[in-house]
Amino acid sequence: MYAITNLLALTALCGAAAASPTPAASASSAFPTATSVVAGLHAVAKTAGKLYFGTATDNPELTDTPYVAILDDNMMFGQITAANSMKWDATEPEQGVFTFDQGDVIRNLAQGNGQLLRGHNCVWHEQLPDWVAFGTFTSDELISIVENHCGTLVGHYTGQMYAWDVINEAFNDDGTFQQDIFFNTTGTAYIPAALNAARATDPNAKLYINEFNIEFAGPKATALQNLIKELQSEGVPIDGVGFQSHFIVGEVPTDLVANFQTFVDLDVEFAITELDVRMTLPETDALLAQQKKDYETVINACVAFPECVGVTVWDFTDTFSWVPGAFPGQGAACPWDDNLVRKPAFDGIVTGFQSA
Ligand SMILES: *[C@@H]1O[C@H](CO)[C@@H](O)[C@H](O)[C@H]1NC(C)=O
């Protein structure tokens, strides 16, 4: 039944197309597209004095040849983040058993293209293997597990990473610590343990704390600043703050620049690590125009600070965006659409860097 129905539907579509004077427009060409003529986004970022413009990618995406052709363009992307394959569940699925094959694929791709790498991540309360998530440990045992995990992971890539997100999403939005296995078992002791272990095995990688909803002033940003001050006063290495920057069209924080300044005042560098700007679907010309402005606003805010080393988008095409899966009804968050056509947002990024 299904086959026959589909065949009839297909026949009907073909008939319609044949009768139409113009072929049905693809979804992307119905909307305005980017017009900038530039060597690439990394190229304009470098001209603006940044280290990189980069993107996240993930191993299953690497079979998509047209996608990979853009990913491999080192004028477009000067930095790569593995979206999943360096996380704990991927790299230490059983205690003491380390698997770097998938992470190494991303590393090899970036190295082959002459692209920088950001390591993501050492300690996060999600995407943990069961032996960690559901383990029963004393504080000392879990500290030693964290040290071994971060030390071994960071050590495997010694000399190859620009930076590591050593601590990912340690806070709740109200500024309290996530009540995860790490905090419940060790208090905050796992944080310096992870940072010290990372520094010990890769002395040159910049060590970051990566977080969301810290792009505006509030209890979460304040809590992170207090943590940074405490770590600094104890001589624990902390080099940078990753602002994930998963924004909503029309809702980029108005105090973005002022808030960045409060972090820069702590003598740390920073990066925009997971940028996307989502909208409630369907897309419209007006939403895409606002999204272009929003990307420009974010890039401008990075350009305003020499301490902002670079910007990473959390994948560059809507095809591989995490947004529709995480926020039903929302999407179209990336600078390339799901046909790999550059959106107005691409122009917003270019204009943002060219304002430098
Ligand atoms: C941590 O402790 C809190 C408070 O007792 C509890 O609600 C939460 O489920 C615990 N988290 C884990 C991962 O055990």
Short mmCIF file of C-alpha atoms and ligand atoms in Angstrom, two decimals, residues 133 179-181 184, ligand 1:
data_model
loop_
_atom_site.label_atom_id
_atom_site.label_comp_id
_atom_site.label_asym_id
_atom_site.label_seq_id
_atom_site.Cartn_x
_atom_site.Cartn_y
_atom_site.Cartn_z
CA ALA A 133 27.45 8.48 35.94
CA GLN A 179 24.50 18.85 41.55
CA ASP A 180 26.16 16.24 39.42
CA ILE A 181 28.24 13.22 40.40
CA ASN A 184 27.99 15.71 44.96
C1 LIG B 1 23.25 15.19 43.79
O1 LIG B 1 22.61 15.49 45.00
C2 LIG B 1 21.33 16.08 44.85
C3 LIG B 1 20.83 16.50 46.22
O2 LIG B 1 20.85 15.41 47.10
C4 LIG B 1 20.40 15.14 44.13
O3 LIG B 1 19.15 15.74 43.93
C5 LIG B 1 21.01 14.77 42.79
O4 LIG B 1 20.22 13.80 42.14
C6 LIG B 1 22.41 14.22 43.00
N1 LIG B 1 23.00 14.01 41.67
C7 LIG B 1 23.60 12.90 41.32
C8 LIG B 1 24.11 12.81 39.92
O5 LIG B 1 23.71 11.96 42.06
#
